[in-house]
Short mmCIF file of C-alpha atoms in Angstrom, two decimals:
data_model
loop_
_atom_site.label_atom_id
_atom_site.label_comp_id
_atom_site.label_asym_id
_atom_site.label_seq_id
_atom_site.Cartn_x
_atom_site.Cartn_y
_atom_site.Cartn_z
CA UNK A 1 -57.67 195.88 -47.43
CA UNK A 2 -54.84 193.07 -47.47
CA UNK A 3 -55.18 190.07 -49.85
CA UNK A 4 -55.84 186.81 -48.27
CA UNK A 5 -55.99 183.00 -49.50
CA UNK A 6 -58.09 180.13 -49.29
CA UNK A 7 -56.57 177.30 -50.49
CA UNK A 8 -59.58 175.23 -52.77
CA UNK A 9 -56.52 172.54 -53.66
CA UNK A 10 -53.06 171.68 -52.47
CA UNK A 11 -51.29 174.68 -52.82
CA UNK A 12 -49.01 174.57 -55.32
CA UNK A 13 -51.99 173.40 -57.46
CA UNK A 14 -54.58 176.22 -57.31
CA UNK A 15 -55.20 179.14 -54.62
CA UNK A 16 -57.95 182.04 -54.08
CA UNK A 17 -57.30 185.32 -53.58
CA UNK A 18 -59.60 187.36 -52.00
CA UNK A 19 -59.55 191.17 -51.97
CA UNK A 20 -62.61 192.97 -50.78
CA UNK A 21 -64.89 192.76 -47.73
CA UNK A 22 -67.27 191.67 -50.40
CA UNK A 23 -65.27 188.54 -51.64
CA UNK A 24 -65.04 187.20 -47.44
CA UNK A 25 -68.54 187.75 -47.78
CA UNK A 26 -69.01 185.42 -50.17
CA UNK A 27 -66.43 183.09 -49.22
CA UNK A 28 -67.76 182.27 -45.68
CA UNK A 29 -70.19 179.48 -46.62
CA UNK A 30 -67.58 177.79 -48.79
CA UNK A 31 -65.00 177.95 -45.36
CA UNK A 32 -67.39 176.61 -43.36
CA UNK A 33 -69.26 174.10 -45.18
CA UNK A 34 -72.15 175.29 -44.42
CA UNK A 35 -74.26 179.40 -44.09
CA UNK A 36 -73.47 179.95 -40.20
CA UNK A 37 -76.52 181.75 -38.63
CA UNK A 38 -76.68 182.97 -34.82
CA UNK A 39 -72.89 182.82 -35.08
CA UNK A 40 -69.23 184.02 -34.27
CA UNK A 41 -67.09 182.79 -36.81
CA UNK A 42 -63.53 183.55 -36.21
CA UNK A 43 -60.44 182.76 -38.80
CA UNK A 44 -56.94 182.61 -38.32
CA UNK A 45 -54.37 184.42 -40.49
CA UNK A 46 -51.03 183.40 -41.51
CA UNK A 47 -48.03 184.93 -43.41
CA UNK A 48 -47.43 188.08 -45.42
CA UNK A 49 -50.57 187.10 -47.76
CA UNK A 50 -52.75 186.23 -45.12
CA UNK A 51 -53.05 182.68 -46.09
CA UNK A 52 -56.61 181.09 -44.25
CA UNK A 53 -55.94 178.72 -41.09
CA UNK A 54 -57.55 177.67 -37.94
CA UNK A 55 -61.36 178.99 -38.31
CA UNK A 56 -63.44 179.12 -34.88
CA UNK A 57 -67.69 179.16 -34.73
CA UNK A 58 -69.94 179.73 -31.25
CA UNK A 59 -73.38 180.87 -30.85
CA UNK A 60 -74.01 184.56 -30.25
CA UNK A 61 -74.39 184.92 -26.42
CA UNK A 62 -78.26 185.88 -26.28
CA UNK A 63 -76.84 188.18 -23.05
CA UNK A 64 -74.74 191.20 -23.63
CA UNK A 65 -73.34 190.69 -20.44
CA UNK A 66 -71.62 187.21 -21.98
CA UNK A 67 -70.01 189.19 -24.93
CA UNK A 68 -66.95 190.52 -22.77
CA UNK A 69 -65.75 186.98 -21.16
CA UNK A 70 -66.82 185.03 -24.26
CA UNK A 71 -64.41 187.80 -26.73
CA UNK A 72 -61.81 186.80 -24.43
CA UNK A 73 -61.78 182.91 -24.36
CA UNK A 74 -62.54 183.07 -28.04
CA UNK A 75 -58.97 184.77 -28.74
CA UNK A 76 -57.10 182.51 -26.27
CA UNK A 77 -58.83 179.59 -27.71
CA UNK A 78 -58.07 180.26 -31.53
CA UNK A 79 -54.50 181.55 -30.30
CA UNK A 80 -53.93 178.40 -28.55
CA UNK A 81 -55.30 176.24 -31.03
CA UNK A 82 -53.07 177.61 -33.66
CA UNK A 83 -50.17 177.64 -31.49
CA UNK A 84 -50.47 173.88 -31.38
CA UNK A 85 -51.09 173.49 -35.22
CA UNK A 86 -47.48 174.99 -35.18
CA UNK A 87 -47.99 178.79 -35.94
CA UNK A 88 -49.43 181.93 -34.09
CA UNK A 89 -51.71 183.69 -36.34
CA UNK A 90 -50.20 187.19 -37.64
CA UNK A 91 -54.04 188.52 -38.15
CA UNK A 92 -57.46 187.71 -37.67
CA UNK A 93 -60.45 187.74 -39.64
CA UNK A 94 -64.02 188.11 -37.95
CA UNK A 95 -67.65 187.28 -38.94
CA UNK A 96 -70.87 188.15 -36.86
CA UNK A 97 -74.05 186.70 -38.68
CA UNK A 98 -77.23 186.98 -37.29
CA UNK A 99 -80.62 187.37 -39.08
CA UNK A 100 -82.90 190.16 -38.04
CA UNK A 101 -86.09 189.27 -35.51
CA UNK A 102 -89.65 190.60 -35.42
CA UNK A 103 -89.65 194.72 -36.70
CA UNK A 104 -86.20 194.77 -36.45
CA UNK A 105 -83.30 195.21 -39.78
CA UNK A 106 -80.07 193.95 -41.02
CA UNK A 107 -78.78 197.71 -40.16
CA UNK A 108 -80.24 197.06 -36.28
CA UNK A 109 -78.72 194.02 -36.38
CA UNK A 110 -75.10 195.40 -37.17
CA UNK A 111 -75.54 198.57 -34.72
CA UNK A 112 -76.56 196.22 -31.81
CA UNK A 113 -73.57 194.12 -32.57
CA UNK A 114 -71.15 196.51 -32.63
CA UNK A 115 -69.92 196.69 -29.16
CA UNK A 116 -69.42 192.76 -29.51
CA UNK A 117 -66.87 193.77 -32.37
CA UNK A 118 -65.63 196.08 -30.79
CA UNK A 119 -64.62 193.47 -27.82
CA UNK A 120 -63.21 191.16 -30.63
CA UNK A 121 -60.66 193.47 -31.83
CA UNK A 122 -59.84 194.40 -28.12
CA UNK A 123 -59.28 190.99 -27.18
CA UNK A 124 -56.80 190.16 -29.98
CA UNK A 125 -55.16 193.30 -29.71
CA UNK A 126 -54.66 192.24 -25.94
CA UNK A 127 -52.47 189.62 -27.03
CA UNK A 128 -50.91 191.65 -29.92
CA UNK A 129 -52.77 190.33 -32.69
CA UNK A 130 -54.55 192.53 -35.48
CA UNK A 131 -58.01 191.88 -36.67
CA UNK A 132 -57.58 192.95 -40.60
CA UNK A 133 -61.91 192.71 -40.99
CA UNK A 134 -64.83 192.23 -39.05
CA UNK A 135 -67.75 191.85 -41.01
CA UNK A 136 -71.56 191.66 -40.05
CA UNK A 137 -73.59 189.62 -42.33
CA UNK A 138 -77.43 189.84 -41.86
CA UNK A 139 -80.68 189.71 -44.23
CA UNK A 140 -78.86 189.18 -47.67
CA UNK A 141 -76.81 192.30 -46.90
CA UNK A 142 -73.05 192.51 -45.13
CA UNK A 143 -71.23 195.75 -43.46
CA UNK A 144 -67.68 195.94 -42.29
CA UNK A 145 -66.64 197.39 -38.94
CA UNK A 146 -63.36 198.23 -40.09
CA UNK A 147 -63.55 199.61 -43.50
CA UNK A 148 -64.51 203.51 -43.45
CA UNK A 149 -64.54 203.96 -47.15
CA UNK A 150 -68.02 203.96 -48.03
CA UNK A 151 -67.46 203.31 -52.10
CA UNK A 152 -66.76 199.68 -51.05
CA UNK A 153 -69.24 199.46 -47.82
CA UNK A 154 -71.80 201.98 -48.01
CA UNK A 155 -73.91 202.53 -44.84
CA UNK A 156 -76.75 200.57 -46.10
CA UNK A 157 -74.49 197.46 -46.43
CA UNK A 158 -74.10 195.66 -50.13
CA UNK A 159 -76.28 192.34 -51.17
CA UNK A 160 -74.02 189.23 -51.23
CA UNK A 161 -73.18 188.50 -54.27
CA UNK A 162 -75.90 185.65 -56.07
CA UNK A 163 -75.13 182.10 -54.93
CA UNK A 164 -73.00 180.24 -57.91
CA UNK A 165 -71.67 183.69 -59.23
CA UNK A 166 -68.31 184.28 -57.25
CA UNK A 167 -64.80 183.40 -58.58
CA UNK A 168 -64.85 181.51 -55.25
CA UNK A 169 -67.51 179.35 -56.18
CA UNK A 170 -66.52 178.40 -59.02
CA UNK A 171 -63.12 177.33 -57.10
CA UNK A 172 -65.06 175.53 -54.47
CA UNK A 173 -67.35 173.60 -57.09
CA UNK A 174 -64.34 172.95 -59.09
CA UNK A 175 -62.66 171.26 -55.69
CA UNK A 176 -65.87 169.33 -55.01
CA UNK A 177 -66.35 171.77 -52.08
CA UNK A 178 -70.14 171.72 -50.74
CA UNK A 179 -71.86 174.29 -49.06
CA UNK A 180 -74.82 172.50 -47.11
CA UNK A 181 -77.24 175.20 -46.29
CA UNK A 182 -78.00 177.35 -43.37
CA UNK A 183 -76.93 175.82 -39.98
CA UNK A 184 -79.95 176.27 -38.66
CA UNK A 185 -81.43 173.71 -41.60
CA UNK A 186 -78.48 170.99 -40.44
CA UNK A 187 -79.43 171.33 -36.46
CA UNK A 188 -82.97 171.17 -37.51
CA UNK A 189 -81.89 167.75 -39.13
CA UNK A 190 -81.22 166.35 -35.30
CA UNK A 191 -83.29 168.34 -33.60
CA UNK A 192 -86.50 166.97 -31.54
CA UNK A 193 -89.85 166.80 -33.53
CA UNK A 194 -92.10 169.70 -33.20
CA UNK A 195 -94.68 168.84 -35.63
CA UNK A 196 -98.43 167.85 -34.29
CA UNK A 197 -98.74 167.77 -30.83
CA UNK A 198 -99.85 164.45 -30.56
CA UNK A 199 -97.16 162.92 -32.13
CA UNK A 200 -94.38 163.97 -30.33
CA UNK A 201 -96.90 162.67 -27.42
CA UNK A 202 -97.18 159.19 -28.49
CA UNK A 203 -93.57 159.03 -29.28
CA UNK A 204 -93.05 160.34 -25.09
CA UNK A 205 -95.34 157.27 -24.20
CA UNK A 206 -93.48 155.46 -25.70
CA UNK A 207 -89.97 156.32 -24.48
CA UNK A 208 -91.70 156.23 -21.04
CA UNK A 209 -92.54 152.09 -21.50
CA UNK A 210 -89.53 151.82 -22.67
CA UNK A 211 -87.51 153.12 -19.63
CA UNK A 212 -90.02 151.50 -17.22
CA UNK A 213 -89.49 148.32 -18.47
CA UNK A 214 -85.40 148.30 -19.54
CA UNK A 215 -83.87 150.75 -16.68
CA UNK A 216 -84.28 148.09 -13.94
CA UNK A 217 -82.50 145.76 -15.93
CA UNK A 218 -79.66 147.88 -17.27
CA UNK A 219 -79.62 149.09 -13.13
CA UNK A 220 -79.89 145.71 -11.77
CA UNK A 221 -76.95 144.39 -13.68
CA UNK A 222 -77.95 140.65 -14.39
CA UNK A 223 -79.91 141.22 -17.06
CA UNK A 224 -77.82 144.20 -18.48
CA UNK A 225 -76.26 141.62 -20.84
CA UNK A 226 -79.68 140.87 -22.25
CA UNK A 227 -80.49 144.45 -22.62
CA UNK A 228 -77.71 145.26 -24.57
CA UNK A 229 -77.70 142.01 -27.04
CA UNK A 230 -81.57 143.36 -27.37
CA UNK A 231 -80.45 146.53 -27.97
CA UNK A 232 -78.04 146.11 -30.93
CA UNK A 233 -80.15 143.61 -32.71
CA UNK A 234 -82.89 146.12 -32.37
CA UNK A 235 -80.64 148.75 -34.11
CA UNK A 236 -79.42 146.19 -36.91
CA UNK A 237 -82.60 145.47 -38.10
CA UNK A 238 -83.41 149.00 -38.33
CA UNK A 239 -80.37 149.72 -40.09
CA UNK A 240 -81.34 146.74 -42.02
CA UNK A 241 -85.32 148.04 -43.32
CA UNK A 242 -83.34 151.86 -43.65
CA UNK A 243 -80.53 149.92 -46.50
CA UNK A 244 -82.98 148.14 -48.00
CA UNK A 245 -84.87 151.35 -48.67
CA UNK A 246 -83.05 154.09 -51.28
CA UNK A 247 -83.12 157.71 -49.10
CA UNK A 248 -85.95 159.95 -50.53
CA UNK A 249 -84.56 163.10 -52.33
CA UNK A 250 -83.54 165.85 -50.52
CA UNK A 251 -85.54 169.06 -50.07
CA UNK A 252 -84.72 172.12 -48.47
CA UNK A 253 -87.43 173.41 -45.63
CA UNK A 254 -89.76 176.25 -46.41
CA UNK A 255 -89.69 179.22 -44.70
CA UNK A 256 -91.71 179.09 -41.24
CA UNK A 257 -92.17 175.39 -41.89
CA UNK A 258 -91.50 172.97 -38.10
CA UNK A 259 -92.21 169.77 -38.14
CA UNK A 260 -90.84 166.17 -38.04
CA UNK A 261 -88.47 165.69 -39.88
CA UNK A 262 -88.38 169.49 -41.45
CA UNK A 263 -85.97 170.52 -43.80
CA UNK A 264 -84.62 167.34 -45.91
CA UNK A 265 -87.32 164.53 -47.41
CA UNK A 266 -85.06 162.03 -46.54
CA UNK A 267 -85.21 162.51 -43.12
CA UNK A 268 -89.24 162.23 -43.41
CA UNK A 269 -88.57 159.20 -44.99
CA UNK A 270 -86.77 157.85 -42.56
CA UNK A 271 -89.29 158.43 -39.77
CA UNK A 272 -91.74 156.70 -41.56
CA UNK A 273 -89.82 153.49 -41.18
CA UNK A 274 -89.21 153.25 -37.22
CA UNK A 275 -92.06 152.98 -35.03
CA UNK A 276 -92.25 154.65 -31.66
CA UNK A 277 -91.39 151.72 -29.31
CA UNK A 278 -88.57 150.53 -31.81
CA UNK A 279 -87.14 154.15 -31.86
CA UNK A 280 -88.10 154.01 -27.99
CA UNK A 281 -85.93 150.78 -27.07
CA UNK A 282 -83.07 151.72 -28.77
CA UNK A 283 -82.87 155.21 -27.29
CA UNK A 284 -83.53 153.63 -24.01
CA UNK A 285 -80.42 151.00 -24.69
CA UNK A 286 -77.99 153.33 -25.90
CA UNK A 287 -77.92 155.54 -22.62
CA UNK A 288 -75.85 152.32 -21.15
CA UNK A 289 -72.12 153.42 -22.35
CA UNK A 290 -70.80 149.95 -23.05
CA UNK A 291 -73.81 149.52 -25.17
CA UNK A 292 -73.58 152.56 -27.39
CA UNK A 293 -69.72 151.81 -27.46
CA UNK A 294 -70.25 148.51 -29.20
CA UNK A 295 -72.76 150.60 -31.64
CA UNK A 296 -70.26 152.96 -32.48
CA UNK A 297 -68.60 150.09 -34.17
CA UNK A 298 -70.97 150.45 -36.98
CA UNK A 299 -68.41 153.68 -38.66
CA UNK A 300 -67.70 152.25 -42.02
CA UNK A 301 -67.70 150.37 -45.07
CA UNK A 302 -71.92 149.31 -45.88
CA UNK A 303 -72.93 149.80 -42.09
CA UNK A 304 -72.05 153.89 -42.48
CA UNK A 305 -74.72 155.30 -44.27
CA UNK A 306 -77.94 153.47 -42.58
CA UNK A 307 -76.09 153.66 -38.99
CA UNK A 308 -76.11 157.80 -39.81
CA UNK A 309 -79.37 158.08 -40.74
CA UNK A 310 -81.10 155.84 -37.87
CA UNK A 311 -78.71 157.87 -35.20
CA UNK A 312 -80.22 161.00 -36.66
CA UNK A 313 -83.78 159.47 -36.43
CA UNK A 314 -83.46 158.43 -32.98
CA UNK A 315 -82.35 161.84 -32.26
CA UNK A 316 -85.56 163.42 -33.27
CA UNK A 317 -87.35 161.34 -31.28
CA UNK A 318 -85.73 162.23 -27.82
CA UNK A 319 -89.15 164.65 -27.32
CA UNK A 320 -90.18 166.64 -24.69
CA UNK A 321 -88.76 165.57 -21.02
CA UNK A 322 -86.46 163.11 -22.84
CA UNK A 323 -84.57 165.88 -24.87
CA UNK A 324 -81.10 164.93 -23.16
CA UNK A 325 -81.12 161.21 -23.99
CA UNK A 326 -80.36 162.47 -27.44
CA UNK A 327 -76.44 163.36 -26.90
CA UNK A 328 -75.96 159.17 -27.43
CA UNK A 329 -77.55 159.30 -30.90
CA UNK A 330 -76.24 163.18 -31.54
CA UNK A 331 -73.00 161.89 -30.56
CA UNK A 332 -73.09 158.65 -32.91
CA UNK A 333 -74.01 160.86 -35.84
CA UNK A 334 -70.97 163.05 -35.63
CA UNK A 335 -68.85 159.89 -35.32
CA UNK A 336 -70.10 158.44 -37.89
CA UNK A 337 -70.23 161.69 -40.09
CA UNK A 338 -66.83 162.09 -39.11
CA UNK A 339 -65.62 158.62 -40.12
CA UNK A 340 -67.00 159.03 -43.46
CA UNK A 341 -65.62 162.58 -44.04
CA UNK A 342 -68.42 164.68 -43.51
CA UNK A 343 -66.37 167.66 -41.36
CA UNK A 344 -69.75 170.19 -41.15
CA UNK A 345 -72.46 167.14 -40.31
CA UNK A 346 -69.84 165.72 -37.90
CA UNK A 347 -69.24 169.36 -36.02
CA UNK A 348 -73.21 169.90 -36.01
CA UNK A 349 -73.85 166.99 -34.44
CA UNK A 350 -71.32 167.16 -31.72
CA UNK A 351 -71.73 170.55 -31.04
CA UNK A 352 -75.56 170.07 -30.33
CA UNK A 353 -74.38 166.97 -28.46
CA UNK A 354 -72.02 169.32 -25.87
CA UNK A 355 -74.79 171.77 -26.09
CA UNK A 356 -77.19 169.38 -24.34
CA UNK A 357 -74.09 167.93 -21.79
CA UNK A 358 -71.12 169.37 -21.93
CA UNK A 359 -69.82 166.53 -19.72
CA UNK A 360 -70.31 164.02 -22.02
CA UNK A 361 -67.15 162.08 -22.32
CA UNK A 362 -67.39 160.18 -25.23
CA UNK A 363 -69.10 163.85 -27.16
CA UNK A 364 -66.15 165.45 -25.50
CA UNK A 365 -63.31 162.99 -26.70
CA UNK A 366 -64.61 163.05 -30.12
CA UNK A 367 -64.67 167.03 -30.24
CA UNK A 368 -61.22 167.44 -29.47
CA UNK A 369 -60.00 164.46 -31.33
CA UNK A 370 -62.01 166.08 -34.28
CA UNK A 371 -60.68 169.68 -33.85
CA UNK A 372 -56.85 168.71 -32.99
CA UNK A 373 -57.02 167.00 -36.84
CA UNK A 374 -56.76 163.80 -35.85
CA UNK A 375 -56.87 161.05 -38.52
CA UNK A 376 -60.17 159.09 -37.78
CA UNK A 377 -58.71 156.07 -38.66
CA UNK A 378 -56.77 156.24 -35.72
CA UNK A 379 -59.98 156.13 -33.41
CA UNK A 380 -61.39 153.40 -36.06
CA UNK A 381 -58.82 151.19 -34.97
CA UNK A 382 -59.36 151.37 -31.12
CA UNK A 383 -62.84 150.66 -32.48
CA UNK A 384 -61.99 147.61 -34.18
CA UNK A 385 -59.48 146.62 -31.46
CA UNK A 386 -62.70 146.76 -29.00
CA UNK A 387 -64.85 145.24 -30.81
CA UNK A 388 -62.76 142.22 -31.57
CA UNK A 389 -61.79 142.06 -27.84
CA UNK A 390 -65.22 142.16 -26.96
CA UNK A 391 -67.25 139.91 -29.16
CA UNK A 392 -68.39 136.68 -28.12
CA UNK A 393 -70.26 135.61 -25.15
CA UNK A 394 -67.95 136.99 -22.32
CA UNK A 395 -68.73 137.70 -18.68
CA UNK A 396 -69.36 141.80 -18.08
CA UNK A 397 -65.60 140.88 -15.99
CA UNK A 398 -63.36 140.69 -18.95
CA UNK A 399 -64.72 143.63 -20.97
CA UNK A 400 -65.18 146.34 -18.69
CA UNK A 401 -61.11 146.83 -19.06
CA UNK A 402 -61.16 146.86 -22.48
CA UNK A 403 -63.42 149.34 -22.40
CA UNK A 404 -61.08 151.45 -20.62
CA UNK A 405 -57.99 150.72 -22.39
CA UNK A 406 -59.94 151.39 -25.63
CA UNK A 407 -60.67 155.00 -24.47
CA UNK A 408 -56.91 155.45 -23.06
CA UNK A 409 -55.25 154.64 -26.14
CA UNK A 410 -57.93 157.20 -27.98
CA UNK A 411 -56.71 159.76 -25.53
CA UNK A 412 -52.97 158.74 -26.04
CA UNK A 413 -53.88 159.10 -29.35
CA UNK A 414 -55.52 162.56 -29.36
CA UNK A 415 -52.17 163.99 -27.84
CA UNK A 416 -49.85 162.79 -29.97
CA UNK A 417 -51.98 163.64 -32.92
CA UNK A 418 -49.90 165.22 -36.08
CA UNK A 419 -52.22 167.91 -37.40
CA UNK A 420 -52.58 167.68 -41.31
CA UNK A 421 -54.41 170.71 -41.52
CA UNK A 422 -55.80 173.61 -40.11
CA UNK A 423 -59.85 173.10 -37.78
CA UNK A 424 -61.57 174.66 -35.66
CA UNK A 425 -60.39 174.52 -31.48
CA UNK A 426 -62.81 173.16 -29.13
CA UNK A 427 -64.97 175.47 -27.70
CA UNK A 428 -68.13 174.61 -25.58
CA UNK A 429 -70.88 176.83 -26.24
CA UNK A 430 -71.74 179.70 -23.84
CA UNK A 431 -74.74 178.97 -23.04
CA UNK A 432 -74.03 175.46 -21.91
CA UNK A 433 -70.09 176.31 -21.01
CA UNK A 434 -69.42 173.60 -17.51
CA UNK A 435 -70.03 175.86 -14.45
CA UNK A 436 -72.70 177.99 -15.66
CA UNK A 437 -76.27 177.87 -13.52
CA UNK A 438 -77.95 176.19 -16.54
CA UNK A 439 -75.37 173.21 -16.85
CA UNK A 440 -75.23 173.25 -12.64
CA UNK A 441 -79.18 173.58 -13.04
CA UNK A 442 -79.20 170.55 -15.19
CA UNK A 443 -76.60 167.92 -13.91
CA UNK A 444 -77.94 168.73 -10.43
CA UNK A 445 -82.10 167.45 -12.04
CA UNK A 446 -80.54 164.93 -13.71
CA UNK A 447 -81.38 162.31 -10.96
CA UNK A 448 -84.75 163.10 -11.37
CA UNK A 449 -85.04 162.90 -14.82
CA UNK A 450 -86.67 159.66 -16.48
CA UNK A 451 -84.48 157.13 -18.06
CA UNK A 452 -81.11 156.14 -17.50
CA UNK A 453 -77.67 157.76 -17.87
CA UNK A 454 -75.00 154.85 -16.51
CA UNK A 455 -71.92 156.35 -17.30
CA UNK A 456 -70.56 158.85 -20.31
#
């Protein structure tokens, strides 16, 4: 098969050439930051040597029926996106992963996805681009779709090769490249509690107070102002108790394990530190825009790491009928993960964000801004330009514009973006794409939903 290359370091310093179905095995956790599962995972080609660019993750489409369509926007979208990064890709290399369910096998897994491949390639051939490799990676094992000499992919698949083993390892640990886990283990990170029962009941009873008592005010507009001073104090002093307190370590989740806070100690930590109606108020008070505006402020320097791990807290409390008031926190997170450099936390978060409303602005404008390669320092300063313009004790009046010029000159921004390197084009998931019966299903209950959601 034809050699391709993964820059680890700036190119004239160090490159990685991989030259088996076996090696882009191996080498997908280390381009992704992360072990995709459930996924598409698309990457762009360039040049004679087939030099990595623009890569491309979505969901498997749980209905066959999705496959065609989805194959279809997938190409134009990577095509596009690469277009504007200043090449067309000359080849295309494709990953479906998906774990096997119930009785069924990494082998089922690869014949059921097959026609899914199959509409890959035809999609990219559509537009006259070659797909060099399609791989399917499932249950420790990988087969290629493309490769018919069974020496090198044998009908029973091949293992991956042993984590830490892989020339391309080695490269990425030598690079300070991190490979975070499963994706399923980071979304489980944000994700709503679904430990005891009772719990994620009291937590509900909570929220339900909470929007009793503050949605009248943030609604009636006098005492909005109150609400959100309230609001953000509330949120400093829990970022406040969360610095003063060192994260407990890490630990990975065990297999089968669900509960609050599964998959990382700190995180469990972390819970044990908010109480229900302080994680309720807050949750309440950020579904006001101008109020979780002003707390996206809190994107850098000391304020970065407590502001990311309360926004992930208050995610996993948005339980049961309050599981869309979590794209404010969701969306915070991947800010904030952003702003600090943290490319696979940030796309987690704001891709469960746009799963849960794909019409959320502010999710929206940070997506795009994220995937075009847009310095975040450039949205850091509209942030600090806001904030400055907006501090003090000033009438609702005067800030409501700045508000709005804030956002315009992040847009402005967005499109006259240089890229500096090669990410992954904005594409809303399929099962929550704007249009579809389940986002028309949702926006059209949202009026009836509890809580508040005054502007995106």
């Amino acid at each position: 098969m034809n050699k391709h290359s993964e820059p680890t370091r700036p190119a004239d310093e160090q490159q990685v050439t991989l030259r088996s179905p076996a090696e882009l095995a191996d080498a997908l956790p280390f381009l992704m930051g992360f072990h995709p599962s459930d996924s598409i995972v698309l990457v762009a080609l360039h040049g004679d040597e087939g030099r990595f660019g623009g890569r491309l993750r979505l969901g498997i489409p749980r209905s066959v029926r999705e496959w065609a369509p989805v194959s279809e926007q997938l190409a134009e979208c990577l095509v596009e996106g690469s277009r504007r990064r200043g090449g067309r890709p000359d080849g295309i290399v494709a990953f479906l992963c998906q774990d096997p369910e119930d009785s069924d096998t990494g082998r089922g897994v690869r014949d059921r996805l097959h026609p899914l491949a199959q509409l890959i390639r035809t999609s990219f051939g559509r537009l006259d681009i070659p797909v060099h490799e399609v791989l399917c990676i499932s249950d420790g094992r990988f087969w290629s779709y493309c490769c018919p000499d069974t020496r090198c992919c044998p009908p029973e698949g091949s293992p991956l090769a042993l984590p830490g083993t892989s020339v391309m390892a080695a490269a990425s640990a030598y690079a300070g490249i991190q490979v975070r886990g499963s994706l399923r283990e980071m979304e489980a990170r944000l994700e709503p509690w679904r430990g005891p029962a009772d719990k994620a009941a009291k937590q509900e009873r909570a929220l339900d107070e909470a929007a009793g008592a503050l949605v009248p005010r943030i609604l009636g507009g006098g005492s909005r102002e109150q609400v959100g001073e309230s609001t953000l104090r509330a949120a400093r002093g829990l970022m406040d108790r969360l610095a003063q307190t060192p994260p407990a370590p890490p630990r990975r989740q065990e297999p089968g394990r669900a509960g609050a806070g599964a998959g990382d100690g700190t995180d469990c930590g972390d819970d044990r530190l908010i109480g229900d109606d302080e994680a309720a108020a807050v949750i309440i008070g950020l579904q006001d825009r101008e109020i979780r505006d002003r707390a996206a402020q809190w994107m850098e320097g000391p304020d970065a790491e407590p502001a990311l791990r309360l926004w992930r807290a208050l995610a996993r409390r948005c339980v049961g009928s309050y599981a869309e008031h979590a794209v404010a926190p969701l969306t915070l997170a991947g800010w904030v993960a952003w702003s600090c450099g943290d490319e696979p936390a940030a796309r987690v978060a704001l891709g469960l964000a746009l799963r849960l409303d794909p019409t959320y602005t502010f999710a929206q404008l940070l997506h795009q801004a994220f995937n075009e390669g847009l310095d975040p320092e450039t949205l850091r300063r509209c942030m600090r330009t806001q904030h400055g313009a907006t501090a003090g004790p000033r009438p609702r009046a005067t800030r409501r514009p700045t508000a709005k010029q804030a956002k315009k000159a992040v847009k402005r921004a967005v499109r006259k973006a240089v890229i500096k390197k090669a990410t992954t084009p904005a594409v809303p998931s399929p099962r929550t794409r704007p249009g579809t019966q389940a986002a028309r299903a949702r926006t059209a209950g949202r009026s009836g939903q509890r809580g508040t959601k005054s502007g995106k």
